[in-house]
Amino acid sequence: MLLNRRKFSLLLGAAMATPSVAVANAVSKTSIDVTDLAGRTVTLPDRVSRILLLDARDIVTMAILHPAPSDLVVGWADTARLDSDTLRAAFDIRPDGTAIEVVGGSAPGTVSHEKLIALQPDLVVATAFSEPGLGKGELTQRLESAGIPVVFSNVSSNITSETKSASNTFDEMAAVMRMWGNILGRQPRAEEFISFIDQHRRTIASRLTDVEPPTAYLEIQSTYDDCCWAAGQQIWGDLLRQAGGRNLSAVTAPWYAQVSIEQLMTEAPEVYIASGGAYAAEMRPAVGPGLDPAPALKGLKRLTERTGFATIPAVEKNRVHCVWTGLLTIPPLQILFLEVAAKWLHPDKFSDLNPTSTLNEINRRFLSTAITGPCWISLRDDT
């Protein structure tokens, strides 16, 4: 099977978007003003009960704040981005027993404007990928002319910009949570979650003062027949830095870039972190909620058998790991990547850190539908 590389890359998408302004206060008893991640202030009904997601991953962020997000979601697009059949099944069914309507696939052109309007949503939540015009495109104009407001939960791009300064991924997560908290009328819940994440981040940061970061290869598109798609300097690269790692010097793009195997060998990373999931499982490690870790480990080992990998220090020393893509691309779950990566990069500093315990606490305190493992694996068990 040949994999559509562009589609696979877009499956990952941006982890989050750069916040411009904090959410505004309600302006009346019947409406609220929400400033989205594109900096647009949009007036919504104060009770939004029919939401349409153009990136299905947003339902996980909703689930942190709302005990039954499927009650509110009437349609979603590009469910492959969840990268988990288990996760999709957990949210797919609405209270009346029907499945959430699928309104499109990976490409923006697969989304029918007429179908969106026919579902009569109170709100459509878009991304820079689904609506590149960021509020000025045909999709937004068509929906708003039909009286349907549009907000953006993600505005990131892989285009390098000299004017865009790198931002903290967890500041961006907080902005997304606050936006959703305002939309759902659950602002205190959003602040509780943000505080929970901040506590865990501070624990990691406090132990990394004056610690030398090892070079790490974070591969955001790990397939058996191709190499080497490395994390960029923003978003995923920022997560890697906060975990105490040094990204590949050859990569300058924000999200990701392909480097040659020769360049990878030259940079000699001490730690290798691959990514996997349910999508295209025959071509990469099938690691993710509800999946069997045994074949995933075989898949991870297979990645290290690609040309040139045997000479990389990370492989020579068996410092080889893999995460489910959801830990990279779903904002509330990125703290789990931070913790497992910190342990892999600095096992002596974080021997007592327990990412599984953190996942269990997220499930217990914030999610009515638990996220199960395996969300990460290692060729040697050190998490």
PDB file of C-alpha atoms in Angstrom, residues 158 216-221 228-238 240 247-248 250-259 328:
ATOM      1  CA  ASN A 158       4.394  25.025   8.669  1.00  0.00           C
ATOM      2  CA  ALA A 216      17.038  13.971  20.326  1.00  0.00           C
ATOM      3  CA  TYR A 217      15.349  12.918  17.112  1.00  0.00           C
ATOM      4  CA  LEU A 218      11.592  13.362  17.460  1.00  0.00           C
ATOM      5  CA  GLU A 219      10.108  11.775  14.342  1.00  0.00           C
ATOM      6  CA  ILE A 220       6.588  12.989  13.700  1.00  0.00           C
ATOM      7  CA  GLN A 221       5.970  10.749  10.675  1.00  0.00           C
ATOM      8  CA  CYS A 228      13.397  11.194   8.177  1.00  0.00           C
ATOM      9  CA  TRP A 229      10.502  13.503   9.129  1.00  0.00           C
ATOM     10  CA  ALA A 230      11.743  15.499  12.100  1.00  0.00           C
ATOM     11  CA  ALA A 231       9.880  17.789  14.464  1.00  0.00           C
ATOM     12  CA  GLY A 232      10.267  21.491  13.745  1.00  0.00           C
ATOM     13  CA  GLN A 233      11.408  24.232  16.087  1.00  0.00           C
ATOM     14  CA  GLN A 234       7.963  25.322  17.298  1.00  0.00           C
ATOM     15  CA  ILE A 235       5.145  23.283  18.850  1.00  0.00           C
ATOM     16  CA  TRP A 236       6.667  19.769  18.911  1.00  0.00           C
ATOM     17  CA  GLY A 237      10.198  21.143  19.043  1.00  0.00           C
ATOM     18  CA  ASP A 238       9.106  23.370  21.921  1.00  0.00           C
ATOM     19  CA  LEU A 240      11.060  18.589  23.242  1.00  0.00           C
ATOM     20  CA  ASN A 247      16.209  19.308  18.595  1.00  0.00           C
ATOM     21  CA  LEU A 248      18.051  18.570  15.345  1.00  0.00           C
ATOM     22  CA  ALA A 250      19.182  21.137  10.564  1.00  0.00           C
ATOM     23  CA  VAL A 251      15.434  21.726  11.008  1.00  0.00           C
ATOM     24  CA  THR A 252      14.203  25.315  10.816  1.00  0.00           C
ATOM     25  CA  ALA A 253      10.523  24.836   9.873  1.00  0.00           C
ATOM     26  CA  PRO A 254       7.879  25.351  12.574  1.00  0.00           C
ATOM     27  CA  TRP A 255       6.076  21.968  12.441  1.00  0.00           C
ATOM     28  CA  TYR A 256       8.280  19.459  10.670  1.00  0.00           C
ATOM     29  CA  ALA A 257      10.816  18.953   7.896  1.00  0.00           C
ATOM     30  CA  GLN A 258      12.429  16.022   6.154  1.00  0.00           C
ATOM     31  CA  VAL A 259      16.164  15.586   6.688  1.00  0.00           C
ATOM     32  CA  LEU A 328       1.666  15.522  20.297  1.00  0.00           C
TER      33      LEU A 328
END
